[in-house]
């Protein structure tokens, strides 16, 4: 274990409210929690995140990591979340030299939820080269099957997005939040907590993930965040946008879009995709494979 | 017509890319455009929006309006979008006195796309009281039927959200964008352009809208923006979040969630909802009415 001061401020992710349906019938409906959490980094107010609140420490750590506001997890001395004041206080030994410049510049992105990218993230000049292993269709299908059991909040309440870190078909970690970027950042934060020896036991392998799954769309900033995590396969049940495709080709990220059941689409990347499990061609499948996805 | 200097910088909203499906078959797939547009207000860099690019002037105007950075459309002297440099330059006679303070404070919200709310928008202290007319179920159903023809980009490419301003069952304006908040802001901007005499002829009635429809989730900042537009009925095919419900009850916004086909759910607001078109109760409907929505 490290000697970082860390809170464990879990909150329930759903609550029940009374609704009336089209038949005039009153019943209880679970809805997703949504809480404000203002992040302070060495007393600088950075941002207020709206979140389910299930893993706030991992979310805050991953947010600061993905925004480039924290460079090394070893620099973190304390991370304490207090829901009574809706605040997360992070104390670190080192801040980026250009912190003020980064905070001054904003990009509002098309992602669900955390739609802000500070500073030069969109330049992504400091990306390491990504691995370029082939992806086997059979592995993709097994991974999608394995993901089926992980979307608990969505099944109960809807209105959330899920993300997963996988090593081939094994799901190493799955996170849901009201914003899909919160989910991505929470996984990045759990990687860092595991590196600190502060993570859950099952998170020990998160750093070895080679496939990233999201229920959200494949937009520019989603590709960027996954590339920053050193992962070169990005799978979604939703569609792609222009900038997402451009960045994926620039960074060498294999995009697998509209991945539902046995259907998917990859941008012309066949070199990395091994079609070793082609389903029997049926007209119904073809039609369904054109299904539009949004989120 | 006003004497405001205004560009008309339309861009195509979809493009085709080559994809390979699960059968190894290569074909053309339409995807949503996604362009960066950096907004400058009297030479202050405000934000970079990621957008389809269909109506950038309305988007920028509505963004600044909804962020409280522009208070009166009459103050706008020029709004020029130049896609070559991905920039929108807005010149205004007046800026909020607390502009710097507003820009310094950020809330990253759970909405799709424009996930940033500057300054005190979440306080919403200056909201006018909202109208409290009843909503008739038959009107809701006719409105949903009328909306069916308006989601062109989504049908072609997916990965976009749509929003509409309606007066009862009449669709006055419909906008799609890669971020649902871009769509909301574009409608707010079209209202202002119409007020300037610079809007499309069909936008003349936008200011009379009394129902707002979105394909996105009913989260806190969506309720806030609609309340700021003076509209008290918010309809979505997706689900609700906790803060969305809280703010809707605080401001008197009637939330109609999971509105698809004949299904919907309202938060316990029966006083304003007139159930004058109840469908025949069938088990299949009941099941479907519990369908989870996300986006």
Coordinates of C-alpha atoms in Angstrom, one line a residue:
Chain A
X1 CA 0.0 0.0 0.0
X2 CA 1.1 3.6 -0.6
X3 CA 1.0 6.3 2.0
X4 CA -1.4 8.4 -0.1
X5 CA -4.4 9.8 1.9
X6 CA -7.4 8.4 0.1
X7 CA -11.1 8.6 0.9
X8 CA -13.6 5.8 -0.1
X9 CA -16.8 7.9 -0.7
X10 CA -19.1 5.5 -2.5
X11 CA -22.7 6.6 -3.2
X12 CA -25.7 4.6 -4.5
X13 CA -26.0 4.9 -8.3
X14 CA -29.8 4.7 -8.7
X15 CA -32.8 5.9 -6.8
X16 CA -36.5 5.3 -7.3
X17 CA -39.1 7.9 -8.2
X18 CA -42.8 7.8 -8.7
X19 CA -43.8 8.0 -12.4
X20 CA -47.1 7.9 -14.3
X21 CA -47.2 6.0 -17.6
X22 CA -49.3 6.4 -20.7
X23 CA -52.1 4.3 -19.0
X24 CA -52.2 6.8 -16.1
X25 CA -50.7 4.1 -13.9
X26 CA -48.4 5.3 -11.1
X27 CA -45.4 3.1 -10.4
X28 CA -41.8 3.3 -9.1
X29 CA -39.1 3.9 -11.7
X30 CA -35.4 3.6 -11.0
X31 CA -33.4 6.6 -12.3
X32 CA -29.7 7.3 -12.5
X33 CA -28.1 9.3 -9.7
X34 CA -26.4 12.5 -10.8
X35 CA -24.3 14.4 -8.4
X36 CA -22.0 17.5 -8.7
X37 CA -18.4 17.0 -7.7
X38 CA -16.1 20.0 -7.8
X39 CA -12.4 19.1 -8.2
X40 CA -9.7 21.1 -6.5
X41 CA -6.1 20.5 -7.4
X42 CA -3.7 22.0 -4.8
X43 CA -6.5 24.4 -4.0
X44 CA -7.0 25.4 -7.7
X45 CA -10.7 24.9 -8.6
X46 CA -10.4 22.8 -11.8
X47 CA -13.9 21.7 -12.8
X48 CA -17.3 20.5 -11.5
X49 CA -18.1 17.0 -12.8
X50 CA -21.6 15.6 -12.8
X51 CA -21.4 11.9 -11.9
X52 CA -23.2 8.8 -10.6
X53 CA -20.8 9.0 -7.6
X54 CA -20.0 5.3 -7.5
X55 CA -16.2 5.7 -7.7
X56 CA -15.4 9.3 -7.2
X57 CA -11.7 8.9 -6.3
X58 CA -10.9 6.9 -9.4
X59 CA -13.0 9.4 -11.5
X60 CA -11.1 12.4 -10.2
X61 CA -7.7 10.8 -10.5
X62 CA -8.5 9.6 -14.1
X63 CA -9.9 13.0 -15.0
X64 CA -6.8 14.8 -13.9
X65 CA -4.7 12.1 -15.6
X66 CA -6.5 12.3 -19.0
X67 CA -6.5 16.1 -18.9
X68 CA -2.7 16.0 -18.5
X69 CA -3.1 17.9 -15.2
X70 CA -1.5 15.1 -13.3
X71 CA 1.5 13.5 -15.0
X72 CA 2.7 10.9 -12.4
X73 CA 0.4 9.1 -9.9
X74 CA 3.4 9.0 -7.5
X75 CA 3.1 12.7 -7.1
X76 CA -0.3 12.4 -5.5
X77 CA -0.2 13.0 -1.7
X78 CA -3.9 13.0 -0.9
X79 CA -7.3 12.6 -2.7
X80 CA -10.3 13.2 -0.5
X81 CA -13.9 13.3 -1.6
X82 CA -16.5 14.8 0.7
X83 CA -20.1 14.5 -0.6
X84 CA -21.5 16.8 2.1
X85 CA -19.8 19.7 0.3
X86 CA -19.7 18.0 -3.2
X87 CA -15.9 18.5 -3.4
X88 CA -12.8 16.5 -4.2
X89 CA -9.5 17.9 -2.8
X90 CA -6.4 16.6 -4.5
X91 CA -2.9 17.4 -3.2
X92 CA 0.1 16.7 -5.4
X93 CA 3.8 17.4 -5.2
X94 CA 4.0 18.5 -8.8
X95 CA 1.8 20.5 -11.2
X96 CA 2.3 20.9 -15.0
X97 CA 4.4 24.0 -15.5
X98 CA 1.8 25.3 -18.0
X99 CA -1.2 24.6 -15.7
X100 CA -2.7 28.0 -16.1
X101 CA -2.4 27.9 -19.8
X102 CA -4.0 24.5 -19.9
X103 CA -6.9 25.6 -17.8
X104 CA -7.4 28.8 -19.8
X105 CA -8.0 26.9 -23.0
X106 CA -11.1 24.7 -23.5
X107 CA -12.5 22.5 -26.1
X108 CA -16.1 21.5 -25.7
X109 CA -16.3 18.1 -27.4
X110 CA -19.0 15.9 -28.7
X111 CA -18.7 13.2 -26.1
X112 CA -21.4 12.4 -23.7
X113 CA -20.7 13.8 -20.3
X114 CA -17.3 15.2 -19.7
X115 CA -17.3 17.3 -22.8
X116 CA -14.3 19.4 -22.0
X117 CA -10.7 18.9 -23.1
X118 CA -8.3 21.3 -21.5
X119 CA -5.2 22.7 -23.1
X120 CA -3.4 20.8 -25.8
X121 CA -5.0 17.4 -25.5
X122 CA -6.3 17.7 -29.0
X123 CA -2.8 18.1 -30.3
X124 CA -1.8 14.8 -28.7
X125 CA 1.8 15.5 -29.6
X126 CA 3.2 13.3 -26.9
X127 CA 1.5 10.1 -27.8
X128 CA 3.6 6.9 -27.7
X129 CA 3.4 4.6 -30.7
X130 CA 0.5 2.2 -30.3
X131 CA 0.6 -1.6 -30.6
X132 CA -0.6 -3.0 -33.9
X133 CA -1.6 -6.6 -33.1
X134 CA -4.3 -8.2 -35.2
X135 CA -7.9 -8.4 -33.8
X136 CA -9.6 -11.8 -34.3
X137 CA -13.3 -11.7 -35.1
X138 CA -13.9 -14.7 -32.7
X139 CA -12.2 -12.7 -29.9
X140 CA -14.4 -9.7 -30.6
X141 CA -17.5 -11.9 -30.4
X142 CA -16.5 -13.5 -27.2
X143 CA -15.7 -10.1 -25.6
X144 CA -19.1 -8.8 -26.6
X145 CA -20.8 -11.8 -25.1
X146 CA -18.8 -11.4 -21.9
X147 CA -19.7 -7.8 -21.6
X148 CA -23.4 -8.7 -21.5
X149 CA -23.5 -9.1 -17.7
X150 CA -21.9 -5.8 -16.7
X151 CA -24.4 -3.1 -17.4
X152 CA -26.3 -3.1 -14.1
X153 CA -27.2 0.5 -13.7
X154 CA -28.3 0.8 -17.3
X155 CA -30.6 -2.3 -16.9
X156 CA -32.1 -0.7 -13.8
X157 CA -32.3 2.9 -14.8
X158 CA -31.0 3.6 -18.3
X159 CA -29.5 7.0 -18.9
X160 CA -25.9 5.9 -18.3
X161 CA -23.0 4.9 -20.5
X162 CA -20.7 2.0 -19.9
X163 CA -17.0 1.5 -20.7
X164 CA -14.7 -1.5 -20.3
X165 CA -11.1 -2.3 -20.4
X166 CA -10.5 -5.8 -21.8
X167 CA -7.5 -8.0 -22.6
X168 CA -8.7 -9.8 -25.7
X169 CA -12.1 -11.3 -24.7
X170 CA -11.5 -11.0 -20.9
X171 CA -13.3 -8.0 -19.3
X172 CA -10.8 -6.6 -16.8
X173 CA -12.9 -3.7 -15.6
X174 CA -16.3 -2.2 -16.4
X175 CA -17.6 1.2 -15.3
X176 CA -20.9 3.1 -15.8
X177 CA -21.6 6.8 -15.3
X178 CA -24.0 9.4 -16.4
X179 CA -21.3 10.7 -18.8
X180 CA -19.3 8.2 -20.9
X181 CA -16.2 10.3 -20.3
X182 CA -16.6 9.9 -16.6
X183 CA -16.6 6.2 -17.2
X184 CA -13.4 6.4 -19.3
X185 CA -11.7 8.5 -16.7
X186 CA -12.8 6.2 -13.9
X187 CA -11.1 3.3 -15.6
X188 CA -7.9 5.4 -16.1
X189 CA -8.1 6.3 -12.4
X190 CA -8.5 2.7 -11.4
X191 CA -5.4 1.9 -13.4
X192 CA -3.5 4.5 -11.4
X193 CA -5.0 3.4 -8.1
X194 CA -3.9 -0.2 -8.8
X195 CA -0.4 1.1 -9.6
X196 CA -0.4 2.8 -6.2
X197 CA -1.4 -0.5 -4.5
X198 CA -4.7 1.2 -3.6
X199 CA -6.9 -0.4 -6.2
X200 CA -9.4 -3.2 -5.8
X201 CA -7.7 -6.7 -6.1
X202 CA -9.4 -7.4 -9.4
X203 CA -7.9 -4.2 -10.9
X204 CA -4.3 -5.5 -10.8
X205 CA -4.5 -6.4 -14.4
X206 CA -6.1 -3.3 -15.8
X207 CA -2.8 -2.0 -17.1
X208 CA -2.5 -5.0 -19.4
X209 CA -5.7 -4.1 -21.3
X210 CA -5.5 -4.1 -25.1
X211 CA -9.1 -3.5 -26.1
X212 CA -11.4 -0.6 -25.0
X213 CA -15.2 -0.9 -25.2
X214 CA -17.7 2.0 -25.0
X215 CA -21.4 2.2 -25.4
X216 CA -20.9 5.8 -26.6
X217 CA -20.1 7.1 -30.1
X218 CA -16.6 7.0 -31.6
X219 CA -15.8 10.7 -31.6
X220 CA -12.6 12.6 -31.6
X221 CA -12.0 12.9 -27.9
X222 CA -12.9 9.2 -27.2
X223 CA -10.3 8.1 -29.7
X224 CA -7.8 10.5 -28.1
X225 CA -8.3 9.2 -24.6
X226 CA -8.0 5.6 -25.6
X227 CA -4.8 6.3 -27.6
X228 CA -3.5 8.1 -24.5
X229 CA -4.1 4.9 -22.5
X230 CA -1.9 3.1 -25.0
X231 CA -4.8 1.0 -26.4
X232 CA -5.1 0.5 -30.2
X233 CA -8.5 -1.2 -30.5
X234 CA -11.7 0.8 -29.7
X235 CA -15.1 -1.0 -29.9
X236 CA -18.5 0.6 -29.7
X237 CA -22.1 -0.4 -30.2
X238 CA -22.6 3.2 -31.6
X239 CA -21.5 5.0 -34.8
X240 CA -18.4 6.9 -35.8
X241 CA -17.9 10.6 -36.4
X242 CA -15.6 12.2 -39.0
X243 CA -12.9 13.4 -36.5
X244 CA -13.1 10.1 -34.7
X245 CA -12.2 8.3 -37.9
X246 CA -9.5 10.9 -38.8
X247 CA -7.7 10.6 -35.4
X248 CA -8.0 6.8 -35.4
X249 CA -6.2 6.6 -38.7
X250 CA -3.6 9.1 -37.5
X251 CA -2.9 7.3 -34.3
X252 CA -3.3 3.7 -35.6
X253 CA -6.5 2.9 -33.5
X254 CA -8.6 0.2 -35.0
X255 CA -12.3 1.4 -34.8
X256 CA -15.0 -1.3 -34.5
X257 CA -18.3 0.5 -34.7
X258 CA -22.0 -0.6 -34.4
X259 CA -20.8 -3.8 -32.6
X260 CA -24.0 -5.5 -31.5
X261 CA -24.6 -9.2 -31.5
X262 CA -22.7 -10.5 -34.5
X263 CA -22.7 -7.1 -36.4
X264 CA -19.9 -4.6 -36.6
X265 CA -18.2 -2.2 -39.0
X266 CA -14.5 -1.5 -39.2
X267 CA -13.0 1.4 -41.1
X268 CA -11.0 0.0 -44.0
X269 CA -8.4 -1.7 -41.7
X270 CA -8.7 -5.3 -42.8
X271 CA -5.0 -5.8 -42.3
X272 CA -5.5 -5.8 -38.5
X273 CA -8.9 -7.6 -38.5
X274 CA -8.8 -11.3 -38.9
X275 CA -12.2 -12.5 -40.1
X276 CA -12.0 -16.0 -38.6
X277 CA -15.6 -16.3 -37.4
X278 CA -17.8 -14.9 -40.2
X279 CA -21.5 -15.6 -39.6
X280 CA -23.6 -17.3 -42.3
X281 CA -24.8 -14.5 -44.5
X282 CA -28.5 -13.9 -44.0
X283 CA -30.5 -10.9 -45.3
X284 CA -31.9 -10.1 -41.9
X285 CA -28.3 -9.7 -40.6
X286 CA -27.4 -7.4 -43.4
X287 CA -30.3 -5.2 -42.7
X288 CA -29.7 -5.1 -39.0
X289 CA -26.0 -4.3 -39.5
X290 CA -27.1 -1.0 -41.0
X291 CA -28.9 -0.1 -37.8
X292 CA -28.1 3.5 -36.8
X293 CA -26.6 4.0 -33.3
X294 CA -26.5 7.3 -31.4
X295 CA -25.6 8.2 -27.8
Chain B
X1 CA -33.4 43.1 -41.9
X2 CA -30.8 44.2 -39.3
X3 CA -27.4 45.7 -40.1
X4 CA -25.5 42.9 -38.3
X5 CA -22.7 41.5 -40.4
X6 CA -23.5 37.8 -40.7
X7 CA -21.8 34.9 -42.6
X8 CA -23.7 31.9 -44.0
X9 CA -21.1 29.2 -43.7
X10 CA -23.1 25.9 -44.3
X11 CA -21.2 22.6 -44.5
X12 CA -22.4 19.2 -45.5
X13 CA -23.4 17.1 -42.4
X14 CA -22.4 13.7 -43.6
X15 CA -19.7 12.1 -45.6
X16 CA -19.1 8.5 -46.8
X17 CA -16.3 6.3 -45.8
X18 CA -15.4 2.7 -46.8
X19 CA -16.2 0.1 -44.1
X20 CA -15.9 -3.6 -43.9
X21 CA -18.7 -5.5 -42.1
X22 CA -18.8 -8.8 -40.2
X23 CA -19.0 -10.7 -43.6
X24 CA -15.8 -9.1 -44.8
X25 CA -17.8 -7.1 -47.3
X26 CA -16.6 -3.6 -48.2
X27 CA -19.2 -0.9 -48.6
X28 CA -19.7 2.8 -48.2
X29 CA -21.1 4.0 -44.9
X30 CA -22.3 7.5 -44.2
X31 CA -20.9 9.0 -41.0
X32 CA -21.6 12.3 -39.3
X33 CA -19.3 15.2 -39.9
X34 CA -17.5 16.6 -36.9
X35 CA -15.7 19.9 -37.2
X36 CA -13.9 22.1 -34.7
X37 CA -15.2 25.7 -34.4
X38 CA -13.3 28.1 -32.0
X39 CA -15.5 30.9 -30.8
X40 CA -14.0 34.4 -30.2
X41 CA -16.2 37.0 -28.5
X42 CA -14.7 40.5 -28.9
X43 CA -11.3 38.8 -29.5
X44 CA -11.7 36.7 -26.2
X45 CA -11.2 33.0 -27.1
X46 CA -14.3 31.4 -25.4
X47 CA -14.4 27.8 -26.4
X48 CA -13.9 25.3 -29.3
X49 CA -17.1 23.5 -30.2
X50 CA -17.2 20.2 -32.1
X51 CA -20.1 20.4 -34.5
X52 CA -21.7 19.0 -37.7
X53 CA -21.3 22.5 -39.1
X54 CA -24.8 22.8 -40.7
X55 CA -25.8 26.1 -39.0
X56 CA -22.7 27.5 -37.3
X57 CA -23.9 31.1 -36.9
X58 CA -27.0 30.0 -35.1
X59 CA -25.0 27.6 -33.0
X60 CA -22.5 30.2 -31.9
X61 CA -25.2 32.8 -31.2
X62 CA -27.2 30.3 -29.2
X63 CA -24.2 29.0 -27.3
X64 CA -23.2 32.5 -26.2
X65 CA -26.9 33.2 -25.3
X66 CA -27.3 30.0 -23.3
X67 CA -24.0 30.6 -21.5
X68 CA -25.1 34.1 -20.5
X69 CA -22.2 35.6 -22.4
X70 CA -24.5 37.5 -24.7
X71 CA -27.5 39.1 -23.0
X72 CA -29.3 40.9 -25.8
X73 CA -29.1 39.9 -29.5
X74 CA -29.4 43.6 -30.4
X75 CA -25.9 44.1 -29.1
X76 CA -24.4 41.8 -31.7
X77 CA -22.6 43.8 -34.5
X78 CA -21.0 40.9 -36.4
X79 CA -20.9 37.1 -36.4
X80 CA -18.6 35.6 -39.0
X81 CA -17.7 32.0 -39.4
X82 CA -14.6 31.0 -41.4
X83 CA -14.2 27.2 -41.8
X84 CA -10.8 27.6 -43.4
X85 CA -9.5 28.6 -40.0
X86 CA -12.3 26.8 -38.0
X87 CA -13.1 30.1 -36.2
X88 CA -16.2 32.1 -35.4
X89 CA -15.6 35.8 -34.6
X90 CA -18.4 37.6 -32.7
X91 CA -18.3 41.3 -32.2
X92 CA -20.8 42.8 -29.6
X93 CA -21.4 46.3 -28.2
X94 CA -21.7 44.9 -24.6
X95 CA -20.2 42.1 -22.6
X96 CA -21.4 40.8 -19.2
X97 CA -19.6 42.8 -16.4
X98 CA -18.5 39.5 -14.8
X99 CA -17.3 37.9 -18.1
X100 CA -13.9 36.9 -16.7
X101 CA -15.5 35.4 -13.6
X102 CA -17.9 33.4 -15.8
X103 CA -15.2 32.1 -18.0
X104 CA -13.1 31.1 -15.0
X105 CA -15.7 28.8 -13.6
X106 CA -16.6 25.6 -15.4
X107 CA -19.1 22.8 -14.9
X108 CA -18.6 19.7 -17.0
X109 CA -22.1 18.3 -17.3
X110 CA -23.6 15.0 -18.3
X111 CA -25.1 16.1 -21.5
X112 CA -24.0 14.9 -24.8
X113 CA -21.8 17.3 -26.6
X114 CA -21.6 20.7 -25.2
X115 CA -20.7 19.5 -21.7
X116 CA -19.7 22.8 -20.3
X117 CA -21.7 25.3 -18.4
X118 CA -19.9 28.5 -17.5
X119 CA -20.3 30.6 -14.5
X120 CA -23.5 30.6 -12.6
X121 CA -25.8 29.0 -15.1
X122 CA -26.4 26.1 -12.6
X123 CA -27.7 28.7 -10.1
X124 CA -30.3 29.9 -12.6
X125 CA -31.2 32.6 -10.2
X126 CA -32.6 34.9 -12.9
X127 CA -35.2 32.5 -14.4
X128 CA -38.6 33.9 -15.2
X129 CA -41.6 32.0 -13.9
X130 CA -42.6 29.3 -16.5
X131 CA -46.1 28.8 -18.0
X132 CA -48.1 26.0 -16.4
X133 CA -50.6 25.0 -19.1
X134 CA -51.8 21.4 -19.2
X135 CA -50.3 19.0 -21.7
X136 CA -52.8 16.8 -23.5
X137 CA -51.7 13.2 -24.2
X138 CA -53.3 13.4 -27.7
X139 CA -51.2 16.5 -28.5
X140 CA -48.0 14.7 -27.3
X141 CA -48.8 11.7 -29.6
X142 CA -49.4 13.9 -32.6
X143 CA -46.2 15.8 -31.9
X144 CA -44.2 12.6 -31.7
X145 CA -45.8 11.4 -35.0
X146 CA -44.9 14.8 -36.7
X147 CA -41.3 14.5 -35.5
X148 CA -40.8 11.3 -37.4
X149 CA -39.8 12.9 -40.6
X150 CA -37.1 15.3 -39.2
X151 CA -34.1 13.1 -38.3
X152 CA -32.4 13.1 -41.7
X153 CA -28.7 13.0 -40.6
X154 CA -29.5 10.3 -38.0
X155 CA -31.2 8.1 -40.5
X156 CA -28.2 8.5 -42.9
X157 CA -25.3 8.3 -40.5
X158 CA -26.4 7.8 -36.9
X159 CA -24.2 9.3 -34.1
X160 CA -26.1 12.6 -33.9
X161 CA -28.8 14.0 -31.6
X162 CA -31.9 15.9 -32.5
X163 CA -33.8 18.6 -30.8
X164 CA -37.1 20.3 -31.7
X165 CA -39.1 23.4 -30.7
X166 CA -42.8 22.7 -31.0
X167 CA -46.0 24.6 -30.4
X168 CA -48.3 21.9 -29.2
X169 CA -48.1 19.2 -31.9
X170 CA -46.6 21.5 -34.6
X171 CA -42.8 21.2 -35.1
X172 CA -41.6 24.8 -35.5
X173 CA -37.9 23.9 -35.8
X174 CA -35.7 20.8 -35.7
X175 CA -31.9 20.6 -35.5
X176 CA -29.4 17.8 -35.4
X177 CA -25.8 17.9 -34.3
X178 CA -23.1 15.6 -33.0
X179 CA -23.7 17.0 -29.6
X180 CA -27.3 17.4 -28.3
X181 CA -26.3 20.7 -26.7
X182 CA -25.2 22.1 -30.0
X183 CA -28.7 21.2 -31.2
X184 CA -30.3 23.0 -28.3
X185 CA -28.1 26.1 -28.7
X186 CA -28.7 26.2 -32.5
X187 CA -32.4 26.4 -31.9
X188 CA -31.8 29.2 -29.3
X189 CA -29.6 31.0 -31.9
X190 CA -32.3 30.6 -34.6
X191 CA -34.8 32.2 -32.3
X192 CA -32.4 35.2 -31.9
X193 CA -31.6 35.4 -35.6
X194 CA -35.4 35.4 -36.3
X195 CA -35.7 38.3 -33.8
X196 CA -33.0 40.2 -35.8
X197 CA -34.9 39.6 -39.0
X198 CA -32.0 37.4 -40.2
X199 CA -33.6 34.1 -39.7
X200 CA -35.1 31.7 -42.2
X201 CA -38.8 32.6 -43.0
X202 CA -40.0 29.4 -41.3
X203 CA -38.3 30.4 -38.1
X204 CA -40.6 33.4 -37.5
X205 CA -42.7 31.4 -35.0
X206 CA -39.8 29.8 -33.1
X207 CA -40.3 32.2 -30.2
X208 CA -43.8 30.9 -29.6
X209 CA -42.7 27.3 -28.9
X210 CA -44.2 25.7 -25.7
X211 CA -42.8 22.2 -26.0
X212 CA -39.1 21.1 -26.3
X213 CA -38.2 17.7 -27.6
X214 CA -34.8 16.1 -27.4
X215 CA -33.4 12.6 -28.3
X216 CA -31.0 13.0 -25.4
X217 CA -31.3 12.3 -21.8
X218 CA -33.2 14.5 -19.3
X219 CA -30.2 15.7 -17.3
X220 CA -29.7 18.8 -15.2
X221 CA -28.3 21.1 -17.8
X222 CA -30.9 20.1 -20.4
X223 CA -33.7 21.1 -18.0
X224 CA -31.9 24.3 -17.2
X225 CA -31.5 25.4 -20.8
X226 CA -35.1 24.7 -21.7
X227 CA -36.2 26.6 -18.6
X228 CA -34.0 29.5 -19.6
X229 CA -35.8 29.5 -23.0
X230 CA -39.1 29.9 -21.1
X231 CA -40.5 26.5 -22.0
X232 CA -42.1 24.3 -19.4
X233 CA -42.6 21.0 -21.2
X234 CA -39.5 18.8 -22.0
X235 CA -40.0 15.6 -23.9
X236 CA -37.3 12.9 -24.6
X237 CA -37.2 9.4 -25.9
X238 CA -34.5 8.7 -23.3
X239 CA -34.4 8.5 -19.5
X240 CA -34.1 11.0 -16.6
X241 CA -31.3 11.6 -14.2
X242 CA -31.7 12.6 -10.5
X243 CA -30.6 16.2 -11.0
X244 CA -32.8 16.6 -14.1
X245 CA -35.8 15.6 -12.0
X246 CA -34.8 17.8 -9.1
X247 CA -34.4 20.9 -11.3
X248 CA -37.6 20.2 -13.3
X249 CA -39.6 20.1 -10.1
X250 CA -37.8 23.3 -8.8
X251 CA -38.5 25.2 -12.0
X252 CA -41.9 23.7 -12.9
X253 CA -40.8 21.9 -16.0
X254 CA -43.0 18.9 -16.9
X255 CA -40.6 16.0 -17.8
X256 CA -41.9 13.4 -20.3
X257 CA -39.3 10.6 -20.5
X258 CA -39.0 7.5 -22.6
X259 CA -41.5 8.9 -25.1
X260 CA -41.5 6.4 -28.0
X261 CA -44.5 5.4 -30.0
X262 CA -47.4 5.5 -27.5
X263 CA -45.1 5.0 -24.4
X264 CA -43.9 7.7 -22.0
X265 CA -43.4 8.4 -18.3
X266 CA -44.0 11.6 -16.5
X267 CA -42.7 12.4 -13.1
X268 CA -45.6 12.6 -10.7
X269 CA -47.1 15.7 -12.4
X270 CA -50.6 14.4 -13.3
X271 CA -52.1 17.8 -12.5
X272 CA -50.5 19.1 -15.8
X273 CA -50.9 16.0 -17.9
X274 CA -54.4 15.3 -19.3
X275 CA -54.7 11.7 -20.2
X276 CA -57.2 12.1 -23.0
X277 CA -55.8 9.5 -25.3
X278 CA -55.0 6.4 -23.3
X279 CA -54.1 3.4 -25.4
X280 CA -55.8 0.1 -24.8
X281 CA -53.8 -1.7 -22.1
X282 CA -51.8 -4.5 -23.6
X283 CA -49.1 -6.5 -21.8
X284 CA -46.7 -5.9 -24.7
X285 CA -47.0 -2.2 -24.3
X286 CA -46.4 -2.4 -20.6
X287 CA -43.1 -4.3 -21.2
X288 CA -42.0 -1.9 -23.9
X289 CA -42.8 1.1 -21.7
X290 CA -40.0 0.0 -19.4
X291 CA -37.5 0.0 -22.2
X292 CA -34.3 1.7 -21.0
X293 CA -33.0 4.6 -23.0
X294 CA -29.5 6.1 -23.0
X295 CA -27.7 8.8 -24.9

